[in-house]
XYZ file of C-alpha atoms in Angstrom:
585
model
C 0.000 0.000 0.000
C 1.502 3.248 -1.021
C 1.527 6.462 1.107
C 1.147 9.985 -0.161
C 3.912 12.305 0.996
C 3.888 16.117 1.253
C 6.497 18.071 -0.646
C 8.354 18.628 2.576
C 8.298 14.982 3.255
C 9.644 14.385 -0.185
C 12.462 16.801 0.585
C 11.188 19.376 -1.923
C 10.668 23.106 -0.869
C 8.233 25.147 -3.085
C 8.686 28.998 -3.503
C 5.743 30.961 -2.059
C 4.547 33.961 -4.389
C 3.710 37.429 -2.901
C 0.095 38.339 -2.718
C -1.156 40.223 -5.748
C -2.950 42.913 -3.675
C 0.216 43.960 -2.002
C 1.906 44.615 -5.332
C -1.004 46.683 -6.554
C -0.961 48.775 -3.367
C 2.685 49.516 -3.718
C 2.160 50.587 -7.321
C -0.627 52.942 -6.332
C 1.542 54.493 -3.675
C 4.345 55.024 -6.128
C 1.960 56.558 -8.664
C 0.452 58.898 -6.126
C 3.899 59.935 -4.931
C 4.956 60.687 -8.477
C 1.708 62.563 -9.135
C 2.181 64.572 -5.926
C 5.679 65.463 -7.035
C 4.461 66.582 -10.442
C 1.690 68.721 -8.937
C 4.144 70.121 -6.361
C 6.464 71.190 -9.161
C 3.636 72.577 -11.301
C 2.303 74.707 -8.468
C 5.784 76.113 -7.975
C 7.261 78.111 -5.135
C 5.727 81.487 -5.994
C 2.185 82.848 -5.691
C -0.426 80.178 -6.269
C -1.394 79.769 -9.946
C -4.556 81.492 -11.179
C -4.398 84.133 -8.405
C -5.780 87.607 -9.121
C -5.979 90.780 -7.043
C -8.787 93.027 -8.230
C -8.404 91.652 -11.771
C -4.583 91.804 -11.788
C -3.007 88.373 -12.283
C -0.072 87.583 -9.995
C -0.225 83.758 -10.155
C 3.151 82.071 -10.471
C 5.110 85.247 -9.661
C 7.586 85.447 -6.822
C 6.323 87.583 -3.916
C 8.845 90.278 -4.870
C 7.704 90.344 -8.508
C 4.062 90.297 -7.418
C 4.649 93.380 -5.251
C 6.301 95.206 -8.167
C 3.415 94.374 -10.497
C 0.769 95.533 -8.023
C 2.710 98.758 -7.373
C 2.626 99.516 -11.115
C -0.957 98.477 -11.845
C -3.145 98.443 -8.756
C -1.728 101.321 -6.726
C -2.206 104.004 -9.448
C -5.843 102.934 -9.804
C -6.346 103.139 -6.046
C -4.951 106.691 -6.033
C -7.530 108.051 -8.461
C -10.136 110.453 -7.033
C -13.187 108.863 -5.421
C -16.665 110.190 -6.177
C -18.934 110.449 -3.140
C -22.643 111.257 -2.948
C -24.055 113.287 -0.080
C -27.768 113.390 -0.608
C -28.209 114.740 -4.141
C -24.795 116.426 -4.169
C -21.479 115.136 -5.448
C -17.967 115.622 -4.164
C -14.565 114.091 -4.844
C -12.013 112.738 -2.411
C -8.304 112.265 -3.048
C -7.509 108.872 -1.444
C -3.975 109.954 -0.585
C -5.182 113.089 1.219
C -7.817 110.967 2.972
C -5.187 108.511 4.205
C -6.561 105.628 2.113
C -4.213 103.288 0.302
C -3.217 99.702 -0.452
C -0.800 97.673 1.658
C 0.874 95.845 -1.229
C 3.072 93.659 0.977
C 0.101 92.521 3.090
C -1.949 91.881 -0.062
C 0.767 89.634 -1.536
C 1.116 87.844 1.798
C -2.639 87.232 1.818
C -2.390 85.635 -1.631
C -0.129 82.971 -0.169
C 2.382 80.588 -1.730
C 2.631 76.793 -2.181
C 1.061 74.668 0.596
C 2.471 71.085 0.787
C -0.925 69.679 1.755
C -2.045 67.522 -1.230
C -5.588 68.830 -1.190
C -4.305 72.404 -1.043
C -1.901 71.690 -3.912
C -4.698 70.400 -6.123
C -6.811 73.425 -5.223
C -3.892 75.734 -6.068
C -3.302 74.019 -9.409
C -6.875 73.869 -10.679
C -8.700 76.519 -8.661
C -9.126 80.253 -9.288
C -8.112 82.446 -6.374
C -9.417 85.982 -5.994
C -7.669 88.024 -3.313
C -9.084 91.300 -2.032
C -6.560 94.160 -1.710
C -5.576 94.936 1.851
C -6.401 98.581 2.581
C -4.442 100.963 4.787
C -6.190 103.791 6.622
C -4.785 106.868 8.348
C -7.626 107.697 10.726
C -6.534 111.301 11.304
C -6.366 112.084 7.581
C -9.661 110.300 6.976
C -11.335 112.426 9.658
C -9.921 115.605 8.063
C -11.224 114.507 4.650
C -14.717 113.940 6.031
C -14.627 117.354 7.735
C -13.638 118.909 4.401
C -16.578 117.221 2.631
C -18.878 118.444 5.369
C -17.646 122.018 4.829
C -17.962 121.843 1.030
C -21.439 120.274 0.907
C -24.112 122.734 2.018
C -26.364 121.275 4.678
C -29.278 123.473 3.567
C -29.314 124.797 7.103
C -27.127 127.238 9.015
C -26.064 128.432 12.415
C -27.432 131.544 13.971
C -25.395 134.679 13.262
C -25.183 138.439 13.800
C -25.011 140.939 10.921
C -24.933 144.741 10.945
C -27.312 147.126 9.266
C -25.137 150.229 9.527
C -24.348 150.238 13.244
C -27.411 148.228 14.244
C -26.798 144.520 15.027
C -29.379 142.217 13.425
C -30.054 138.608 14.477
C -29.869 135.863 11.842
C -32.022 132.957 13.065
C -30.548 129.441 13.014
C -32.035 126.863 10.596
C -31.865 123.079 11.061
C -30.300 121.291 8.098
C -29.504 117.896 6.637
C -25.864 117.165 7.284
C -23.204 114.516 6.986
C -23.091 111.821 9.671
C -19.341 111.873 10.093
C -18.661 108.613 11.900
C -20.789 106.615 9.467
C -19.205 108.513 6.565
C -15.719 107.465 7.681
C -16.840 103.838 7.849
C -18.372 104.034 4.363
C -15.154 105.465 2.898
C -12.967 102.948 4.699
C -15.020 99.963 3.524
C -15.932 101.121 0.040
C -12.953 102.952 -1.342
C -11.618 99.880 -3.219
C -14.935 98.375 -4.244
C -17.636 100.990 -4.678
C -17.923 103.957 -7.038
C -19.570 106.275 -6.235
C -19.695 105.883 -2.456
C -22.856 107.156 -0.832
C -22.191 108.860 2.482
C -24.973 108.787 5.073
C -26.716 111.991 6.130
C -29.179 112.950 8.816
C -30.767 115.932 10.524
C -28.204 118.328 11.968
C -29.014 120.815 14.694
C -27.286 124.210 14.346
C -24.398 124.684 16.739
C -25.420 128.302 17.364
C -28.899 128.674 18.752
C -31.175 131.711 18.776
C -30.308 132.250 22.439
C -26.602 132.282 21.586
C -27.278 134.870 18.865
C -29.078 137.129 21.326
C -26.249 136.813 23.839
C -23.774 137.874 21.147
C -25.900 140.923 20.304
C -26.361 142.009 23.914
C -22.874 141.245 25.216
C -20.640 141.961 22.187
C -22.254 143.630 19.164
C -24.038 146.482 20.944
C -21.093 147.409 23.212
C -18.735 147.200 20.219
C -20.464 150.056 18.375
C -21.600 152.044 21.400
C -18.710 154.545 21.119
C -15.648 155.357 19.003
C -12.291 153.755 19.746
C -8.859 155.404 19.709
C -5.952 153.809 17.877
C -2.516 154.845 19.125
C -0.247 155.022 16.058
C 3.105 156.142 17.417
C 2.516 159.723 18.576
C -0.723 159.972 16.571
C -4.195 159.304 17.979
C -6.574 158.003 15.316
C -10.337 157.708 15.818
C -11.972 154.415 14.853
C -15.654 155.170 14.337
C -18.534 152.820 15.291
C -19.461 152.617 11.575
C -15.971 151.405 10.651
C -16.028 148.938 13.558
C -19.381 147.536 12.372
C -18.176 147.283 8.754
C -15.248 145.112 9.836
C -16.856 143.075 12.640
C -18.181 139.571 12.002
C -18.879 136.550 14.189
C -17.820 132.935 13.975
C -18.846 129.870 15.999
C -16.725 129.003 19.001
C -18.287 125.898 20.484
C -21.938 126.846 20.947
C -21.327 130.584 21.210
C -20.446 133.359 18.746
C -17.007 134.958 18.962
C -16.142 138.366 17.420
C -13.713 138.567 14.502
C -12.334 141.981 13.505
C -10.887 142.455 10.020
C -7.684 144.294 10.916
C -6.620 144.481 7.283
C -9.859 146.227 6.318
C -9.431 148.800 9.082
C -5.752 149.323 8.217
C -6.631 150.007 4.568
C -9.471 152.370 5.475
C -7.169 154.376 7.786
C -3.905 153.869 5.895
C -3.045 157.577 5.665
C -3.733 158.224 9.348
C -1.871 155.141 10.578
C 1.255 155.786 8.489
C 3.022 157.344 11.507
C 3.439 153.920 13.081
C 5.591 152.699 10.200
C 9.277 153.276 9.533
C 11.339 152.361 6.499
C 14.222 149.981 7.086
C 17.666 151.361 6.278
C 20.326 149.124 4.787
C 23.872 149.190 6.073
C 26.236 151.433 4.140
C 29.939 152.240 4.147
C 31.559 155.513 5.122
C 34.961 156.273 3.593
C 35.482 159.801 4.924
C 38.267 158.663 7.264
C 40.209 157.067 4.446
C 39.187 153.613 5.629
C 35.896 151.761 5.098
C 33.609 151.990 8.144
C 30.278 150.154 8.307
C 27.287 152.383 8.977
C 24.883 149.967 10.723
C 21.539 149.043 9.243
C 18.335 150.127 10.961
C 15.334 147.781 11.076
C 12.033 149.202 9.967
C 8.521 148.813 11.330
C 5.266 148.103 9.593
C 1.703 147.968 10.783
C 0.786 144.367 11.612
C -2.774 144.097 10.275
C -2.969 140.459 11.323
C -2.524 141.440 14.977
C -4.619 144.607 14.733
C -7.904 142.706 14.447
C -7.454 140.633 17.645
C -6.171 143.719 19.503
C -9.376 145.601 18.666
C -11.557 142.550 19.380
C -10.047 142.297 22.861
C -11.517 145.683 23.927
C -14.854 145.616 22.062
C -16.905 144.981 25.194
C -15.098 147.498 27.386
C -16.597 150.832 28.340
C -15.419 154.054 26.697
C -12.834 155.437 26.425
C -11.216 152.509 24.648
C -7.649 152.695 23.347
C -5.599 150.222 21.298
C -1.899 150.539 20.545
C -1.504 149.712 16.867
C 0.684 146.585 16.715
C 3.766 146.600 14.511
C 6.271 144.048 13.320
C 9.944 144.551 12.552
C 11.116 144.815 8.949
C 14.603 143.532 8.339
C 16.867 145.712 6.224
C 17.691 144.268 2.812
C 21.395 144.672 3.569
C 22.131 144.257 7.274
C 25.105 145.168 9.426
C 26.071 141.491 9.527
C 25.883 141.354 5.734
C 28.217 144.333 5.471
C 30.692 142.939 8.009
C 30.840 139.612 6.178
C 31.943 141.070 2.818
C 35.589 141.711 3.619
C 35.407 145.451 2.817
C 38.567 146.456 4.634
C 40.841 148.480 2.318
C 41.195 150.448 -0.882
C 41.578 148.036 -3.787
C 42.009 150.506 -6.648
C 41.235 154.069 -7.659
C 41.382 155.996 -10.913
C 40.765 159.573 -11.976
C 40.203 161.095 -15.409
C 40.072 164.797 -16.234
C 37.879 166.870 -18.527
C 37.199 170.524 -19.325
C 34.834 172.356 -17.034
C 31.248 173.230 -17.453
C 30.246 171.444 -20.688
C 26.799 169.772 -20.752
C 28.489 166.356 -20.786
C 29.791 167.059 -17.259
C 26.193 167.021 -15.977
C 25.718 163.551 -17.482
C 29.007 162.279 -16.040
C 28.039 163.463 -12.563
C 24.540 161.999 -12.871
C 25.931 158.577 -13.803
C 28.459 158.783 -10.951
C 25.672 159.557 -8.459
C 23.660 156.504 -9.590
C 26.633 154.123 -9.273
C 28.010 155.567 -6.024
C 27.743 153.084 -3.133
C 26.837 150.138 -5.359
C 27.958 146.830 -3.830
C 29.164 144.086 -6.160
C 28.761 140.827 -4.276
C 31.347 138.021 -4.538
C 30.972 136.311 -7.909
C 28.402 138.859 -9.128
C 28.448 140.616 -12.496
C 28.113 144.396 -12.820
C 26.515 145.790 -16.014
C 26.796 149.567 -16.265
C 23.798 149.865 -18.612
C 21.692 147.651 -16.352
C 22.564 149.617 -13.218
C 22.178 153.102 -14.748
C 19.429 152.360 -17.278
C 18.557 154.433 -20.297
C 19.707 158.013 -20.086
C 16.702 160.374 -20.193
C 15.687 163.886 -19.232
C 13.346 162.659 -16.478
C 16.345 161.649 -14.364
C 18.395 164.744 -15.123
C 20.441 163.722 -18.167
C 20.908 166.441 -20.795
C 21.870 166.578 -24.489
C 25.611 166.505 -25.110
C 27.928 165.504 -28.000
C 28.510 161.853 -28.803
C 30.171 160.072 -31.739
C 27.731 158.708 -34.309
C 28.836 157.459 -37.724
C 32.161 159.159 -37.176
C 30.595 162.564 -36.411
C 29.893 164.348 -33.134
C 26.136 164.769 -32.626
C 24.083 165.814 -29.601
C 22.209 163.093 -27.690
C 20.590 162.985 -24.239
C 23.173 161.448 -21.949
C 26.088 162.066 -24.291
C 29.624 162.228 -22.945
C 29.350 159.507 -20.276
C 32.136 157.475 -21.858
C 34.307 159.574 -19.536
C 32.743 157.760 -16.582
C 32.952 154.392 -18.371
C 36.664 154.844 -18.977
C 37.211 155.798 -15.349
C 35.391 152.771 -13.893
C 37.051 150.526 -16.496
C 40.453 151.563 -15.177
C 39.315 150.957 -11.577
C 38.414 147.427 -12.657
C 41.736 147.092 -14.491
C 43.835 148.060 -11.451
C 41.687 145.956 -9.076
C 42.473 142.887 -11.186
C 38.799 141.984 -11.613
C 37.436 140.080 -14.606
C 36.746 142.237 -17.681
C 33.625 140.663 -19.204
C 32.859 143.277 -21.870
C 34.349 146.614 -22.845
C 34.575 148.493 -26.147
C 37.287 151.054 -26.951
C 36.309 154.202 -28.838
C 36.574 154.013 -32.602
C 38.826 157.109 -32.506
C 41.489 157.725 -29.925
C 40.593 160.563 -27.506
C 43.682 162.157 -26.014
C 42.264 162.693 -22.499
C 42.084 158.899 -22.006
C 44.993 156.427 -21.620
C 45.589 154.806 -25.033
C 44.431 151.169 -25.121
C 42.875 151.461 -21.675
C 39.561 153.216 -22.202
C 35.941 152.295 -22.933
C 32.888 153.741 -24.608
C 29.210 153.083 -23.921
C 25.743 153.755 -25.313
C 22.292 152.388 -24.578
C 21.557 149.530 -24.925
C 24.817 148.729 -26.721
C 27.758 148.890 -26.507
C 27.886 148.065 -22.780
C 30.514 147.798 -20.087
C 30.425 144.687 -17.855
C 32.811 143.254 -15.278
C 32.657 140.423 -12.759
C 33.801 140.441 -9.150
C 35.558 137.092 -9.450
C 36.823 137.180 -5.850
C 35.424 135.720 -2.621
C 34.890 139.149 -1.053
C 32.694 142.112 -1.921
C 33.469 145.351 -3.755
C 31.956 148.735 -2.899
C 32.092 151.350 -5.670
C 32.725 154.910 -4.479
C 32.481 157.804 -6.916
C 33.456 161.434 -6.471
C 33.940 164.364 -8.801
C 34.954 167.985 -9.224
C 34.137 170.379 -12.015
C 37.056 169.002 -14.037
C 37.552 165.401 -12.901
C 35.785 162.141 -12.067
C 37.191 159.504 -9.668
C 36.097 155.902 -9.123
C 37.455 153.972 -6.140
C 36.948 150.275 -5.352
C 36.929 149.174 -1.701
C 37.184 145.565 -0.584
C 40.037 143.097 -0.116
C 43.134 143.689 -2.232
C 44.387 140.505 -3.903
C 46.829 141.885 -6.475
C 49.166 144.749 -7.114
C 48.521 145.697 -10.736
C 50.897 147.506 -13.066
C 50.329 148.579 -16.668
C 52.864 148.921 -19.464
C 52.145 150.052 -23.008
C 53.871 149.314 -26.278
C 54.780 152.059 -28.708
C 52.016 152.998 -31.096
C 52.308 151.273 -34.446
C 50.529 150.544 -37.757
C 49.581 154.179 -38.281
C 46.769 155.066 -40.717
C 45.329 158.320 -42.027
C 41.726 159.297 -42.623
C 40.089 160.981 -45.546
C 37.950 164.077 -45.746
C 34.293 164.135 -44.695
C 31.862 166.967 -45.378
C 29.149 167.734 -42.801
C 26.200 169.951 -43.680
C 24.550 169.808 -40.235
C 24.050 173.222 -38.607
C 25.805 171.992 -35.442
C 28.856 170.812 -37.410
C 32.239 171.194 -35.735
C 35.248 171.192 -38.007
C 38.099 168.821 -37.130
C 41.624 168.550 -38.418
C 41.678 164.742 -38.184
C 44.022 162.376 -36.354
C 46.041 159.341 -37.275
C 44.790 155.873 -36.492
C 47.121 153.412 -34.785
C 47.399 150.173 -32.847
C 48.738 149.648 -29.341
C 49.239 146.792 -26.850
C 48.787 147.182 -23.107
C 50.173 144.559 -20.698
C 48.455 144.089 -17.344
C 50.767 142.491 -14.748
C 49.383 140.820 -11.601
C 51.695 140.589 -8.570
C 51.280 139.046 -5.139
C 53.940 139.630 -2.465
C 56.113 141.199 -5.138
C 56.011 138.149 -7.415
C 54.402 138.101 -10.852
C 51.567 135.561 -10.848
C 50.106 136.293 -14.293
C 49.964 138.794 -17.134
C 47.344 139.777 -19.683
C 47.790 141.689 -22.947
C 45.084 143.889 -24.485
C 45.328 144.830 -28.160
C 43.498 147.954 -29.364
C 43.107 149.316 -32.888
C 42.013 152.936 -33.395
C 40.611 154.177 -36.696
C 42.025 157.279 -38.301
C 39.850 160.304 -37.589
C 38.939 162.080 -40.841
C 39.246 165.771 -41.521
C 35.765 167.259 -40.965
C 34.820 170.165 -43.250
C 31.563 171.896 -42.454
C 29.527 172.370 -45.620
C 28.658 170.486 -48.774
C 31.261 168.608 -50.727
C 32.368 170.489 -53.866
C 32.086 167.291 -55.862
C 30.889 163.758 -55.007
C 33.426 162.097 -52.779
C 33.322 158.326 -53.313
C 35.969 157.755 -50.684
C 33.927 159.585 -48.062
C 30.732 157.825 -49.102
C 32.391 154.452 -48.699
C 33.732 155.200 -45.218
C 32.168 152.580 -42.873
C 29.999 153.943 -40.058
C 31.736 154.179 -36.707
C 30.088 152.739 -33.566
C 27.723 154.797 -31.503
C 29.581 156.261 -28.514
C 28.260 158.435 -25.732
């Protein structure tokens, strides 16, 4: 009889296979892990995909890039004026002035970035995320903006008030109105400024702050006493009467809590009494320099005084309810001089820098013009680095300021012109500039050489051209002093001396001769003519005895023609072709 044996009994071991379910489970886990990884990578490390802030897409951007994008797109929109409705009236609000804005950083933070939670990842990948902008509010500015709206939008009611009919106070009865409910209005602006346009602000009945009783108290206690008698204004040594009518014309009332307070228009009273109150004012005097001792001495500035209309009103209001006699000292404020003592002391005006004198015959009309120009320039201060234009400082020469007709050179002939002859002054100040070592910006020699001036070192002028201009190219100031006699004019520069200046001249060379010109004018003056020539002048700058620089000026003078008074015997082509000479005063 045979016996069945198990595989083990037969010595045979069979391999046991894993369970199929386990393999499937492991595959699912691997698939899900791979899928998770893919979704994790697709969502990315920036803002969640498909995220928008008020219509602006920031999905997939880094937080930094998202902030930049919102700053460029969302913030400008949020800064546009907001329209608000108050009842049936419209107003606009500037969000920035109202303290309303967007917190971009907080808005981006609210949008969020990748969440490792699988469910959140799937939501981020396939969902659409709308993020509301995060608003910022400055409560103080918002309150001011609401107050401004309340002032601009009529409430169709008003406080009680007091007006004047002549000198009689008249009560204005209060009227209840429909006004802005401020607290609710602030809430509406705060909540709606990013979402609603226009924003309706709530209103409600508003009781006047000034009641009829308050109006009557103002009449009895302030208005009637105010105009009961004249008032005296003390303007320096003058006593000026302020009449009840003028008080009433410049007295109004404004709410102060639940009462009316008087407001006096000091400016209106000052204008009405300007002539009588002038004694309280004093012109400021700028500092000047006195050179009579041979050294510059500062004459101190003097502050001025002017009526202070802004303080006059409160000063009058303070005594309105007092019994007569009532007196008010007119308040003043100091007026600083344009050029103070400190200004003068800071300029380095301590010594004579240069001086130059030219001479002329006595008593000719041109002398009047020279003296007039000298008077205008005398005391002029050229600040460090500033440019001095003689035509700009003196202006056009005219009879109104005392200039008179005198000969000047025009087209090579001497003709009379108002202000003629002042090239004498121009030459004198030019030489003061030359020996001070200041910068010569513009000067024009005469077309003909005039023997009373140093050859190659003289200047002409007319208005508006040619001009004479120099620059004070030093770090200290220059004061111009002028003086004159009947036969001379002197210009002296005071300041800080930087250079010792010497002048050397070459011999005259390249001589030319002029032709003959005929002049039929009744005021013709015959002339024998002079040679033209050229000359070079060398300006040498020294400091402590050492030459630091030199400058050479080249001047060419035209030949002066022979002037014959009367008509030419025959046409003179040479004379006709003579080029016109510059205009010279």
